[in-house]
PDB file of C-alpha atoms in Angstrom:
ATOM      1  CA  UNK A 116     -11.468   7.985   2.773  1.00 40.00           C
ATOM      2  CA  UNK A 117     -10.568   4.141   3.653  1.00 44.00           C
ATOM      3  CA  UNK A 118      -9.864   3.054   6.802  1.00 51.00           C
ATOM      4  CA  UNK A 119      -6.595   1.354   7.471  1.00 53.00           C
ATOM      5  CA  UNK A 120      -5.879  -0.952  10.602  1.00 52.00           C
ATOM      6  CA  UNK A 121      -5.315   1.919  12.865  1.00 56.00           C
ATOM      7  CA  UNK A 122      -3.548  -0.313  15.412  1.00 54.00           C
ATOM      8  CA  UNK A 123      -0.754  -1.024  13.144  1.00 57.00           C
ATOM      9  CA  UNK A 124      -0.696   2.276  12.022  1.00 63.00           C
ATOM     10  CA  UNK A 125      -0.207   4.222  15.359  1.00 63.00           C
ATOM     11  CA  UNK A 126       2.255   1.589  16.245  1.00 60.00           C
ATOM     12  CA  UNK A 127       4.075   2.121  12.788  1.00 63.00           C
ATOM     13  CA  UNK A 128       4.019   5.667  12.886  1.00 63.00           C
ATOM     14  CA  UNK A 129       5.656   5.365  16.293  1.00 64.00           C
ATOM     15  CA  UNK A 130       8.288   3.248  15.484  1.00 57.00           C
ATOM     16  CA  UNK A 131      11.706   5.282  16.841  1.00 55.00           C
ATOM     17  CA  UNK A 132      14.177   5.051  13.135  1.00 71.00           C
ATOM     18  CA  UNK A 133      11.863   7.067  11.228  1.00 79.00           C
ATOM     19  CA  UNK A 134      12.700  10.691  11.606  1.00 83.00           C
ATOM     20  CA  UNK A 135      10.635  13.190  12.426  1.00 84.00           C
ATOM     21  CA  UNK A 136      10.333  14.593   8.521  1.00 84.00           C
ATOM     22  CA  UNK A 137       9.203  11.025   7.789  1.00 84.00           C
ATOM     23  CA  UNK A 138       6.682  11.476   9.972  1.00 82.00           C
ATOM     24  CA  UNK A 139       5.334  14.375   8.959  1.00 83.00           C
ATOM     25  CA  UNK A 140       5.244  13.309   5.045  1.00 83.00           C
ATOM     26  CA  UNK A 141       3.578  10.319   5.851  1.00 81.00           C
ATOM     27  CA  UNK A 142       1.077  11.733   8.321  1.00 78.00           C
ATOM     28  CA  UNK A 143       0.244  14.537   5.345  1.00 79.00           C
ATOM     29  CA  UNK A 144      -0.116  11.790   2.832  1.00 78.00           C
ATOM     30  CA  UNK A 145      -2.675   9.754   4.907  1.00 74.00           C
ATOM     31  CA  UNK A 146      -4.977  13.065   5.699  1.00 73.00           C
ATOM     32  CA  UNK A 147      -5.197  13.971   2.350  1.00 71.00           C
ATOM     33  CA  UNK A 148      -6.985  11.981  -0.806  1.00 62.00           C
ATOM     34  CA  UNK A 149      -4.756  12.573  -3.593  1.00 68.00           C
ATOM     35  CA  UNK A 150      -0.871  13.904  -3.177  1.00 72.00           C
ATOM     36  CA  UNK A 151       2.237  14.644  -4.842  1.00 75.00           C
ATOM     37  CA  UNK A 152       5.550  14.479  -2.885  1.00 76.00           C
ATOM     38  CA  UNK A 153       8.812  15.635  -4.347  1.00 78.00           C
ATOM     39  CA  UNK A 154      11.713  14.275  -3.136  1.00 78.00           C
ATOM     40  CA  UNK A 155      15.432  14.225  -3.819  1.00 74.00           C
ATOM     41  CA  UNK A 156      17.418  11.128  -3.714  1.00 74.00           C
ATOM     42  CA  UNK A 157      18.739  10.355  -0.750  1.00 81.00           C
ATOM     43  CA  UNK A 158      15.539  11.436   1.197  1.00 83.00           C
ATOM     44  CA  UNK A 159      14.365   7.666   2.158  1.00 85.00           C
ATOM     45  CA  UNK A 160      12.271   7.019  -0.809  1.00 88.00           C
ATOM     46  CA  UNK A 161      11.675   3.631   0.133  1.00 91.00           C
ATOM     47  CA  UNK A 162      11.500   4.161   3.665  1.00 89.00           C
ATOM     48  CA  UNK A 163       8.414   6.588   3.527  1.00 88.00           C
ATOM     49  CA  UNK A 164       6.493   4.252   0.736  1.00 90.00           C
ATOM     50  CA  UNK A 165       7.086   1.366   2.723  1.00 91.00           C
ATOM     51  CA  UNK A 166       5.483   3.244   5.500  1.00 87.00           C
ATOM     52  CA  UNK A 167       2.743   3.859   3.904  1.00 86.00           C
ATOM     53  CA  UNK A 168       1.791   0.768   2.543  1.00 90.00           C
ATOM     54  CA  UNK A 169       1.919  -1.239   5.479  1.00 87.00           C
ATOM     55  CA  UNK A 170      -1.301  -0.545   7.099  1.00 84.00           C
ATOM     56  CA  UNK A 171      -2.587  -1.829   3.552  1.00 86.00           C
ATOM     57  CA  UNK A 172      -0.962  -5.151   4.431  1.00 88.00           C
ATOM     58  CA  UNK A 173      -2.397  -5.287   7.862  1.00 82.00           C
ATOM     59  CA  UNK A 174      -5.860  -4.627   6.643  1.00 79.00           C
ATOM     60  CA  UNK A 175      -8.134  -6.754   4.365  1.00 77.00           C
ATOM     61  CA  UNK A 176     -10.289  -5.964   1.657  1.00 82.00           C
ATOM     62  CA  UNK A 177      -8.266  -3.052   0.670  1.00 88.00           C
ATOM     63  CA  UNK A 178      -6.372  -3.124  -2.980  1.00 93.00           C
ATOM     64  CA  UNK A 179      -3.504  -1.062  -3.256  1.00 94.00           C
ATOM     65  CA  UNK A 180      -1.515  -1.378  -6.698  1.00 96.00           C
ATOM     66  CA  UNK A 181       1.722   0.301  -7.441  1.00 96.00           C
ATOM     67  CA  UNK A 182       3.153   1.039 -10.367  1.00 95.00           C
ATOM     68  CA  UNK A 183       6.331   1.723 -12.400  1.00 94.00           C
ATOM     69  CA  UNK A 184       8.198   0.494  -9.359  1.00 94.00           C
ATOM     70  CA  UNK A 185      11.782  -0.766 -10.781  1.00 94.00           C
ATOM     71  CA  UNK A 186      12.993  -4.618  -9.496  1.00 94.00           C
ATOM     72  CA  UNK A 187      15.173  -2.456  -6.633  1.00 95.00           C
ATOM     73  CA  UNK A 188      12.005  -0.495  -5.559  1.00 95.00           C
ATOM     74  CA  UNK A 189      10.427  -4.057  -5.016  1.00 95.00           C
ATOM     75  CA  UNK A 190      12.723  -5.935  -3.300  1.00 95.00           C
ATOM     76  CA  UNK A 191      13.656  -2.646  -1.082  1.00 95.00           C
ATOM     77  CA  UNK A 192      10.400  -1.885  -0.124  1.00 95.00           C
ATOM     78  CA  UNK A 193       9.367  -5.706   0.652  1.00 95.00           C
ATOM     79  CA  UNK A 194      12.119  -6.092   2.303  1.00 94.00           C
ATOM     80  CA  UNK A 195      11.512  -3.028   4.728  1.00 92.00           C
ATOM     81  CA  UNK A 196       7.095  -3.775   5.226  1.00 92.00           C
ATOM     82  CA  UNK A 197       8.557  -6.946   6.382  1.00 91.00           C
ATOM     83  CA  UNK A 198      11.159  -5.356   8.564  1.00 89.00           C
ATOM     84  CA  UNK A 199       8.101  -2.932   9.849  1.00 86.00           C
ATOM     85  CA  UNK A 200       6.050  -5.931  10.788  1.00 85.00           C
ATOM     86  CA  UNK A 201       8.307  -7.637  12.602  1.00 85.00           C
ATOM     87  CA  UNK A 202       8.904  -3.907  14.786  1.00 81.00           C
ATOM     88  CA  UNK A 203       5.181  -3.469  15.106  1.00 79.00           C
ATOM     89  CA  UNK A 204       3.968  -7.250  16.160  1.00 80.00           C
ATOM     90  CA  UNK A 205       6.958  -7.062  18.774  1.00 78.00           C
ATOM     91  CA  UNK A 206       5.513  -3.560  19.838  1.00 74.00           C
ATOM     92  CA  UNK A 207       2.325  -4.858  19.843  1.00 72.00           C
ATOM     93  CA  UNK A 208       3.473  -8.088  22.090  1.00 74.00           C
ATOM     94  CA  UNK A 209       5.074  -6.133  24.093  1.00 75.00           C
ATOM     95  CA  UNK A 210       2.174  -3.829  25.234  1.00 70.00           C
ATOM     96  CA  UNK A 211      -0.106  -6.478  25.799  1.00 72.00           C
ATOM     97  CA  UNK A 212       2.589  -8.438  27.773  1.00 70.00           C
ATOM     98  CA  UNK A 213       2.709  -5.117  30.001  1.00 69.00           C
ATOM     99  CA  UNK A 214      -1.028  -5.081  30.055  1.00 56.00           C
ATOM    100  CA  UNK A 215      -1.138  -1.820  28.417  1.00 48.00           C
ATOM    101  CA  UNK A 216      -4.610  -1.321  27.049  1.00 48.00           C
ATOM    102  CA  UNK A 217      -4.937  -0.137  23.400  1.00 48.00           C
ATOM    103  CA  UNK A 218      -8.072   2.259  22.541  1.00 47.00           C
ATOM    104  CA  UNK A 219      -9.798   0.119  20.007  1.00 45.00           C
ATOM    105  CA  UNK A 220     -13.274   0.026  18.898  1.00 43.00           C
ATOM    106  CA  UNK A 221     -15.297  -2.663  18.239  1.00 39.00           C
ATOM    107  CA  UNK A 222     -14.792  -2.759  14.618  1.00 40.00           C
ATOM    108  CA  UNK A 223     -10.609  -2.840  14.964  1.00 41.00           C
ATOM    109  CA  UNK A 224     -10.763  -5.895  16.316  1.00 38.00           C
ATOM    110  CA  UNK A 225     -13.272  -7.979  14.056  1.00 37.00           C
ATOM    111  CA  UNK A 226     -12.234  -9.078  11.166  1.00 36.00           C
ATOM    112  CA  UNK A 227     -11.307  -7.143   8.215  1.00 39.00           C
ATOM    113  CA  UNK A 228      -9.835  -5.251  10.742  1.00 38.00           C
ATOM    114  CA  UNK A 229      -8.323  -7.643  12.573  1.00 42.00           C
ATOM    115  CA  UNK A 230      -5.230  -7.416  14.129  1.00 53.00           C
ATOM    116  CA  UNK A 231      -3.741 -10.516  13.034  1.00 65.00           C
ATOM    117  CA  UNK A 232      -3.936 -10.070   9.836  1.00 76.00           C
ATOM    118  CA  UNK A 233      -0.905  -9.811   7.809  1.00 84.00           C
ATOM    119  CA  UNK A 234      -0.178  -9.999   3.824  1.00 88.00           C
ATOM    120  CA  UNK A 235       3.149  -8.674   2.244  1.00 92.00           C
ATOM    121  CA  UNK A 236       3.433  -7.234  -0.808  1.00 95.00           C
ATOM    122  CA  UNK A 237       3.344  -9.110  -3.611  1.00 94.00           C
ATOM    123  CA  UNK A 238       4.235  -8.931  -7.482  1.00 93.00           C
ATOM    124  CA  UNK A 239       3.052  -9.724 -10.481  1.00 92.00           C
ATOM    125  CA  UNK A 240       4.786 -10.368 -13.321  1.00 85.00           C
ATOM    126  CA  UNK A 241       4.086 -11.192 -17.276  1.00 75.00           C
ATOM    127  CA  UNK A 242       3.035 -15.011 -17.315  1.00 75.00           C
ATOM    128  CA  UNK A 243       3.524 -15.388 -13.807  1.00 83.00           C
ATOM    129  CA  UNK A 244      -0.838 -16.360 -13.435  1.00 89.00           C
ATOM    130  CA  UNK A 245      -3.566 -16.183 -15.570  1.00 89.00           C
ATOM    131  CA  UNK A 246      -5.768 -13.769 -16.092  1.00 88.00           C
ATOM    132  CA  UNK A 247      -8.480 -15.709 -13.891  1.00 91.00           C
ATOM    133  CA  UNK A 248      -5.763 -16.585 -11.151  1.00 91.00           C
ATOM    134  CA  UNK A 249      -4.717 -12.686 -11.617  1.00 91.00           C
ATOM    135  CA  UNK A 250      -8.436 -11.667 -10.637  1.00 92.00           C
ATOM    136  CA  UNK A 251      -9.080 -13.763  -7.963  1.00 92.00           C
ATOM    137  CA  UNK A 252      -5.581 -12.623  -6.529  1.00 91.00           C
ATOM    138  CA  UNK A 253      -6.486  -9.191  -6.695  1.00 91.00           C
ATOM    139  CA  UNK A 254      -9.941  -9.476  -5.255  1.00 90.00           C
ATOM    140  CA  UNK A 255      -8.616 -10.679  -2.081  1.00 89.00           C
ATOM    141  CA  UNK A 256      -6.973  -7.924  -1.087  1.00 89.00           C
ATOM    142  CA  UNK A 257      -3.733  -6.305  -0.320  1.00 91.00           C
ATOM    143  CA  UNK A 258      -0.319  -4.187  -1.675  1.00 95.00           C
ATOM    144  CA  UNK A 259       0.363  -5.487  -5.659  1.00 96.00           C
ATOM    145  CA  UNK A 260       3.452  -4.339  -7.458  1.00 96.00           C
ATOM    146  CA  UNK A 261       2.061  -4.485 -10.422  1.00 95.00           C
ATOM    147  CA  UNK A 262       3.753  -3.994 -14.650  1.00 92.00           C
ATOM    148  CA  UNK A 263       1.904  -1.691 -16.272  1.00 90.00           C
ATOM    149  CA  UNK A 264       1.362  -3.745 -19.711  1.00 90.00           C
ATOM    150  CA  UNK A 265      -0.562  -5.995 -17.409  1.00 92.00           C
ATOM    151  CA  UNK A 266      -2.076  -3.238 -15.463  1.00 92.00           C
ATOM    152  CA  UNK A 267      -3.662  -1.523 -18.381  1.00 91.00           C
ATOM    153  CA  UNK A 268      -5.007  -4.686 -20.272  1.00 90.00           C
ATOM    154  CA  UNK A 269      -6.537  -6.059 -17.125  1.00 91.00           C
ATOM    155  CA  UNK A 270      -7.762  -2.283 -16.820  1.00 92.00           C
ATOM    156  CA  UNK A 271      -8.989  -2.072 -20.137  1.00 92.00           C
ATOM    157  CA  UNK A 272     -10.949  -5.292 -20.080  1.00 90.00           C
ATOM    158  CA  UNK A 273     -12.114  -5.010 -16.169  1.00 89.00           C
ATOM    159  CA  UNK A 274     -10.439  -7.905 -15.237  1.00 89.00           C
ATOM    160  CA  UNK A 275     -10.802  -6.395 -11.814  1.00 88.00           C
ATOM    161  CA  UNK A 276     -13.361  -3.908 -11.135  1.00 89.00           C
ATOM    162  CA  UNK A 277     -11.901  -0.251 -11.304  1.00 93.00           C
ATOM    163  CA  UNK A 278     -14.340   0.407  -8.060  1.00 92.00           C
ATOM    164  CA  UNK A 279     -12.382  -2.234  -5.937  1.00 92.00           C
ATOM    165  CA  UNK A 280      -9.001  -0.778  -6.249  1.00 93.00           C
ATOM    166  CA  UNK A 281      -8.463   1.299  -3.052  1.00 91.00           C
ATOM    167  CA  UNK A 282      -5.614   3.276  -4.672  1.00 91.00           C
ATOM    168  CA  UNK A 283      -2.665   3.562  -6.578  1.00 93.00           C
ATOM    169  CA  UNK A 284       0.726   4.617  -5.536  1.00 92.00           C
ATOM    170  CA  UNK A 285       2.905   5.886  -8.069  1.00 92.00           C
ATOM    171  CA  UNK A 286       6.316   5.661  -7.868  1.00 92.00           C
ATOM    172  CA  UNK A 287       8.939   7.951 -10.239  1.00 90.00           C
ATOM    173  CA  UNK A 288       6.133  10.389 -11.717  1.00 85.00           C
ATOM    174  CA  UNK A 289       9.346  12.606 -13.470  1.00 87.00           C
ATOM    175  CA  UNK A 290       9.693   9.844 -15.838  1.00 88.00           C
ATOM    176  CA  UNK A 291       6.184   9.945 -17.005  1.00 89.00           C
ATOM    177  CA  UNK A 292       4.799  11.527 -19.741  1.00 90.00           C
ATOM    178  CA  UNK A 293       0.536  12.232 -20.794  1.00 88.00           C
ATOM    179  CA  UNK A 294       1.409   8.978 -23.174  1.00 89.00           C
ATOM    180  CA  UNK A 295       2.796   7.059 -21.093  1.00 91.00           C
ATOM    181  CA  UNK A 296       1.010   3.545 -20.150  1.00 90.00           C
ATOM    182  CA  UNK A 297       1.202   4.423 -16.152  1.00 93.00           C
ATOM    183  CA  UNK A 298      -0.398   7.747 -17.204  1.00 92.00           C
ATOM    184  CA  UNK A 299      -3.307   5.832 -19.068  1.00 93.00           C
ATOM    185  CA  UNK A 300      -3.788   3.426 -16.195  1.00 94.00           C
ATOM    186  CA  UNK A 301      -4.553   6.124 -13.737  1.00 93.00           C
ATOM    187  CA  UNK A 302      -6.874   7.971 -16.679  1.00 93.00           C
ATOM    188  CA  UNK A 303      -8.933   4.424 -17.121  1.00 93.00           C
ATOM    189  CA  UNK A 304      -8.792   4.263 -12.911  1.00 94.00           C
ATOM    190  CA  UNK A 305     -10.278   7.943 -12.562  1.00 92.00           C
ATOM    191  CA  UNK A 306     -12.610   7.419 -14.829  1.00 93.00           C
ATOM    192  CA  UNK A 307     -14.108   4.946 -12.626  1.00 92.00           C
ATOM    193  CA  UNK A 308     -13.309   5.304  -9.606  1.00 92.00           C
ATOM    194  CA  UNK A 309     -13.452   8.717  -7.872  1.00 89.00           C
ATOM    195  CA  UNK A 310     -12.933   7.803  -4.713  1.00 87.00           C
ATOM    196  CA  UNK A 311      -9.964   5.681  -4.274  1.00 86.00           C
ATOM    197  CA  UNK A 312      -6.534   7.890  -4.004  1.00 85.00           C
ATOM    198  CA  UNK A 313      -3.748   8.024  -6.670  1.00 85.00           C
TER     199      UNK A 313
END
């Protein structure tokens, strides 16, 4: 299992506009290694992803790469980690303005777990970098909305090692098929990686 930034996480998870069945989805998808959630439109889509890839932001060294995400699902869930951060550091502010003393170990507040630490999502596009600009990118760290024609070349040729990817996060599985590209990146993934969650 990875660790997240559990400071930002308990803060997130907290926050008072997610309802309670958003809570309980994302607390079941962070105990559990691999999951599949069904939901219908309307259900906050964006809301609970966003939710759940926040602690990746607020915590280095972790990849995260998500895929088949459409130009809405980008900008929507952006728009709402940013929105989250914003809610949490003025949580967090406020607690230690109020001298309220959060239960952290050592670790949580050294860096890569540092609490400080903040980088959004980010996307990558066609010819937007290079494939060497693409690695070094991805080796740092963080939440990548990734396409999958670039996904499954720089898969296919290791541009980034399969073992550093912390996990994938799927978006729209009911319009994928066993052929499908997104379908082969996750094969290539498994294949060597058996620990990071899809």
């Amino acid at each position: 299992k990875y660790r997240i930034n559990r400071i930002y996480y308990d803060a997130m998870i907290s926050e008072t506009d997610l309802l309670s069945y958003h809570k309980q989805i994302i607390t079941e998808m962070v105990s559990y290694q691999d999951t599949l959630h069904i939901l219908a439109q309307g259900i906050g889509l964006h809301r609970i992803v966003s939710h759940l890839l926040y602690p990746y932001c607020c915590t280095s060294n972790q990849l995260i790469i998500v895929l088949n995400a459409t130009e809405h699902d980008r900008t929507e869930i952006s728009s709402i980690i940013k929105s989250i951060h914003t809610n949490v550091q003025y949580k967090l502010y406020e607690k230690k303005k109020k001298k309220v003393v959060i239960d952290v170990d050592e670790k949580d507040t050294a860096n890569p777990y540092s609490s400080n630490y903040w980088n959004p999502p980010q996307i990558i596009e066609s010819s937007q970098y290079t494939t060497p600009q693409r690695r070094d990118l991805l080796m740092k760290g963080g939440v990548f909305f990734i396409t999958t024609r670039i996904c499954s070349v720089d898969f296919l040729l290791e541009n980034v090692p399969l073992e550093s990817i912390n996990g994938i996060v799927m978006l729209h599985a009911e319009t994928l098929n066993d052929y499908s590209y997104e379908s082969f990146c996750v094969s290539l993934y498994r294949k060597k990686n058996l620990n990071g969650f899809v």
